[in-house]
CSV table of C-alpha atoms in Angstrom, one decimal:
chain,number,residue,atom,x,y,z
A,182,UNK,CA,-53.7,162.0,28.3
A,183,UNK,CA,-55.0,158.6,29.6
A,184,UNK,CA,-58.4,157.1,28.5
A,185,UNK,CA,-58.8,155.3,31.8
A,186,UNK,CA,-62.5,155.6,32.4
A,187,UNK,CA,-62.8,154.0,35.2
A,188,UNK,CA,-60.9,156.3,37.1
A,189,UNK,CA,-64.1,158.4,36.6
A,190,UNK,CA,-66.1,157.7,39.9
A,191,UNK,CA,-69.9,158.1,39.0
A,192,UNK,CA,-71.3,161.3,39.4
A,193,UNK,CA,-68.0,163.4,38.4
A,194,UNK,CA,-67.8,164.8,35.1
A,195,UNK,CA,-64.1,165.0,32.9
A,196,UNK,CA,-64.3,168.9,31.7
A,197,UNK,CA,-61.6,170.4,29.0
A,198,UNK,CA,-59.2,173.0,29.7
A,199,UNK,CA,-59.8,174.5,26.3
A,200,UNK,CA,-55.4,174.9,27.2
A,201,UNK,CA,-52.7,172.5,26.1
A,202,UNK,CA,-55.4,168.9,26.1
A,203,UNK,CA,-56.4,169.6,29.6
A,204,UNK,CA,-59.0,168.3,31.3
A,205,UNK,CA,-60.5,168.2,34.9
A,206,UNK,CA,-62.4,165.6,37.2
A,207,UNK,CA,-65.3,167.3,38.3
A,208,UNK,CA,-69.3,166.4,40.3
A,209,UNK,CA,-71.3,169.5,39.4
A,210,UNK,CA,-74.0,168.0,42.7
A,211,UNK,CA,-70.1,169.5,44.2
A,212,UNK,CA,-68.8,173.1,43.8
A,213,UNK,CA,-67.0,173.8,40.5
A,214,UNK,CA,-64.2,176.4,39.0
A,215,UNK,CA,-65.9,179.5,37.5
A,216,UNK,CA,-64.1,182.6,35.7
A,217,UNK,CA,-62.4,183.7,39.1
A,218,UNK,CA,-60.1,180.7,38.6
A,219,UNK,CA,-59.3,180.9,35.4
A,220,UNK,CA,-58.3,185.1,35.5
A,221,UNK,CA,-57.1,184.3,38.3
A,222,UNK,CA,-54.6,182.0,36.7
A,223,UNK,CA,-54.4,184.8,34.1
A,224,UNK,CA,-52.6,186.9,36.5
A,225,UNK,CA,-49.9,185.3,38.5
A,226,UNK,CA,-46.6,185.3,37.2
A,227,UNK,CA,-44.0,182.9,37.8
A,228,UNK,CA,-40.4,182.3,37.0
A,229,UNK,CA,-38.8,178.6,35.1
A,230,UNK,CA,-38.1,176.6,38.1
A,231,UNK,CA,-40.3,178.3,41.3
A,232,UNK,CA,-42.2,176.9,43.1
A,233,UNK,CA,-46.4,177.6,43.6
A,234,UNK,CA,-48.5,176.9,46.2
A,235,UNK,CA,-52.4,177.3,45.3
A,236,UNK,CA,-54.2,177.1,49.1
A,237,UNK,CA,-57.6,175.9,49.2
A,238,UNK,CA,-56.8,174.3,45.7
A,239,UNK,CA,-60.2,172.1,45.5
A,240,UNK,CA,-60.2,169.8,42.9
A,241,UNK,CA,-57.0,170.8,40.9
A,242,UNK,CA,-57.6,174.0,38.5
A,243,UNK,CA,-55.1,176.1,39.4
A,244,UNK,CA,-52.0,174.5,39.1
A,245,UNK,CA,-53.8,172.8,35.9
A,246,UNK,CA,-54.1,175.9,34.4
A,247,UNK,CA,-50.9,177.1,35.1
A,248,UNK,CA,-48.4,173.8,34.2
A,249,UNK,CA,-50.7,174.3,30.8
A,250,UNK,CA,-48.5,177.5,30.1
A,251,UNK,CA,-45.5,176.8,32.3
A,252,UNK,CA,-42.3,174.8,31.8
A,253,UNK,CA,-39.9,173.7,34.6
A,254,UNK,CA,-42.7,174.6,37.4
A,255,UNK,CA,-43.3,173.1,40.3
A,256,UNK,CA,-47.0,173.1,41.2
A,257,UNK,CA,-48.7,172.2,45.6
A,258,UNK,CA,-52.3,172.4,45.9
A,259,UNK,CA,-53.0,172.3,49.7
A,260,UNK,CA,-56.5,171.2,49.8
A,261,UNK,CA,-59.2,170.1,53.0
A,262,UNK,CA,-62.0,168.3,51.5
A,263,UNK,CA,-61.1,164.2,51.2
A,264,UNK,CA,-63.4,164.2,48.1
A,265,UNK,CA,-62.4,167.7,46.3
A,266,UNK,CA,-58.2,166.0,46.9
A,267,UNK,CA,-58.8,163.8,45.3
A,268,UNK,CA,-60.4,164.6,42.6
A,269,UNK,CA,-57.8,167.0,42.3
A,270,UNK,CA,-54.9,164.0,42.0
A,271,UNK,CA,-56.9,161.8,39.8
A,272,UNK,CA,-57.4,164.8,37.5
A,273,UNK,CA,-53.1,165.4,37.4
A,274,UNK,CA,-52.7,161.5,36.8
A,275,UNK,CA,-54.9,161.4,34.4
A,276,UNK,CA,-53.6,164.4,32.1
A,277,UNK,CA,-50.2,162.9,33.1
A,278,UNK,CA,-49.2,165.9,36.0
A,279,UNK,CA,-47.9,164.1,38.5
A,280,UNK,CA,-44.2,164.7,38.0
A,281,UNK,CA,-45.0,168.8,38.1
A,282,UNK,CA,-48.6,168.5,40.3
A,283,UNK,CA,-48.5,167.5,44.5
A,284,UNK,CA,-51.9,167.8,45.8
A,285,UNK,CA,-51.6,167.5,49.6
A,286,UNK,CA,-54.8,167.2,51.8
A,287,UNK,CA,-54.4,168.9,54.8
A,288,UNK,CA,-55.8,172.8,56.7
A,289,UNK,CA,-53.8,175.1,55.4
A,290,UNK,CA,-54.8,176.4,59.4
A,291,UNK,CA,-51.9,174.5,59.9
A,292,UNK,CA,-49.8,175.5,56.9
A,293,UNK,CA,-46.7,175.3,59.8
A,294,UNK,CA,-47.5,171.9,60.4
A,295,UNK,CA,-47.1,170.3,57.0
A,296,UNK,CA,-44.6,172.9,55.0
A,297,UNK,CA,-41.1,174.1,56.4
A,298,UNK,CA,-41.4,178.6,56.5
A,299,UNK,CA,-40.6,180.4,53.4
A,300,UNK,CA,-40.9,177.0,51.0
A,301,UNK,CA,-42.8,179.0,48.0
A,302,UNK,CA,-41.3,181.3,45.3
A,303,UNK,CA,-45.4,182.6,45.0
A,304,UNK,CA,-48.5,181.4,46.6
A,305,UNK,CA,-52.1,181.7,45.2
A,306,UNK,CA,-55.8,181.6,46.5
A,307,UNK,CA,-58.9,181.6,45.0
A,308,UNK,CA,-60.7,181.5,49.4
A,309,UNK,CA,-63.9,181.3,50.5
A,310,UNK,CA,-65.4,185.4,49.6
A,311,UNK,CA,-68.4,185.2,52.5
A,312,UNK,CA,-67.8,186.1,55.7
A,313,UNK,CA,-68.9,184.1,58.1
A,314,UNK,CA,-72.6,184.9,59.7
A,315,UNK,CA,-73.0,186.3,55.6
A,316,UNK,CA,-75.9,185.8,53.1
A,317,UNK,CA,-78.0,182.4,52.4
A,318,UNK,CA,-75.6,179.3,53.3
A,319,UNK,CA,-75.5,176.5,50.3
A,320,UNK,CA,-77.1,173.4,51.9
A,321,UNK,CA,-73.8,171.2,50.0
A,322,UNK,CA,-71.4,171.2,52.6
A,323,UNK,CA,-69.0,171.7,49.5
A,324,UNK,CA,-70.5,174.5,48.1
A,325,UNK,CA,-70.9,175.9,51.6
A,326,UNK,CA,-67.7,175.2,52.2
A,327,UNK,CA,-66.0,176.8,49.2
A,328,UNK,CA,-68.4,179.8,49.1
A,329,UNK,CA,-68.3,181.3,52.8
A,330,UNK,CA,-66.0,181.0,55.4
A,331,UNK,CA,-66.5,177.5,57.4
A,332,UNK,CA,-62.6,176.6,57.3
A,333,UNK,CA,-61.0,179.6,56.8
A,334,UNK,CA,-61.1,183.4,56.9
A,335,UNK,CA,-59.5,185.3,54.5
A,336,UNK,CA,-57.0,186.4,57.9
A,337,UNK,CA,-56.5,182.5,58.4
A,338,UNK,CA,-55.2,182.7,53.9
A,339,UNK,CA,-52.8,186.0,54.3
A,340,UNK,CA,-51.4,184.6,57.2
A,341,UNK,CA,-50.6,181.4,55.5
A,342,UNK,CA,-49.2,183.4,52.7
A,343,UNK,CA,-47.0,185.0,55.0
A,344,UNK,CA,-45.2,181.7,56.4
A,345,UNK,CA,-44.6,180.4,53.2
A,346,UNK,CA,-43.2,183.3,51.1
A,347,UNK,CA,-39.9,183.0,50.6
A,348,UNK,CA,-38.4,187.0,51.4
A,349,UNK,CA,-39.6,188.5,47.5
A,350,UNK,CA,-42.4,185.9,46.9
A,351,UNK,CA,-45.3,186.6,45.5
A,352,UNK,CA,-48.8,186.2,46.3
A,353,UNK,CA,-51.7,186.8,44.5
A,354,UNK,CA,-55.6,185.8,45.1
A,355,UNK,CA,-58.9,187.1,43.7
A,356,UNK,CA,-61.4,188.6,46.0
A,357,UNK,CA,-64.6,191.0,46.3
A,358,UNK,CA,-64.2,194.2,46.0
A,359,UNK,CA,-66.5,194.9,48.9
A,360,UNK,CA,-63.8,193.0,51.0
A,361,UNK,CA,-60.7,195.0,49.5
A,362,UNK,CA,-60.0,198.1,52.9
A,363,UNK,CA,-60.1,194.8,55.1
A,364,UNK,CA,-57.9,192.5,52.8
A,365,UNK,CA,-55.1,195.5,52.9
A,366,UNK,CA,-55.1,195.7,56.1
A,367,UNK,CA,-54.4,191.6,56.8
A,368,UNK,CA,-51.7,192.5,54.5
A,369,UNK,CA,-50.3,194.9,55.8
A,370,UNK,CA,-50.4,193.3,59.5
A,371,UNK,CA,-48.2,190.8,57.6
A,372,UNK,CA,-45.8,192.5,55.6
A,373,UNK,CA,-47.3,192.1,52.9
A,374,UNK,CA,-47.5,194.8,50.2
A,375,UNK,CA,-49.9,195.4,47.4
A,376,UNK,CA,-48.2,195.4,44.2
A,377,UNK,CA,-50.4,195.2,41.0
A,378,UNK,CA,-55.1,195.6,41.8
A,379,UNK,CA,-57.2,194.1,38.7
A,380,UNK,CA,-61.1,195.0,38.2
A,381,UNK,CA,-62.9,192.8,36.8
A,382,UNK,CA,-66.4,194.0,35.5
A,383,UNK,CA,-69.3,192.3,34.3
A,384,UNK,CA,-70.0,194.2,31.3
A,385,UNK,CA,-68.4,198.8,30.8
A,386,UNK,CA,-71.6,200.3,32.6
A,387,UNK,CA,-71.4,197.8,35.6
A,388,UNK,CA,-69.8,198.2,38.6
A,389,UNK,CA,-66.1,195.9,39.0
A,390,UNK,CA,-67.7,192.1,40.6
A,391,UNK,CA,-64.2,190.4,41.2
A,392,UNK,CA,-61.1,192.3,42.1
A,393,UNK,CA,-57.6,190.5,42.1
A,394,UNK,CA,-54.2,191.2,43.8
């Protein structure tokens, strides 16, 4: 890891990922990754030599975490927000992972114009949980876009994954249990069949608040 602290822009901080010496740039005024991203990284199964795409990668936490757990695997992160994509690129460089991680600024709804069909062995996504028109929208645009379906819907995410996955490829995502039926219907429409399901409970006595698929 380089000590090029001049790569850290005003308002940003460098957080320790507690894995293989990896660190990530984040801006607390914007959107910072949460436990859902960490849990998703543990849920994902990869084979050596595979290519993985993270849709809506944000500041690149999923590719960074996975790079510390695997070898000879290449990761691509697709992110629509310019500031987040820039932080992700700088995090990749700071961690000397540029040979393994590529960050692309782009819209997942236009994925067919960015990547050829069937380009990836695995696809991951930690999408916005709140449907359009539901709940209070954060006035900070980065947080609003990360939490609400402003720039993409769950259907957009599933459609992009179906287009980009190789035959026999795997799609991993985290979402809210209340939208599980909707998710399954969207997956079925694209001939993607759920194979593993893991509910996450805040405590043994509470209902699940996340689901990994």
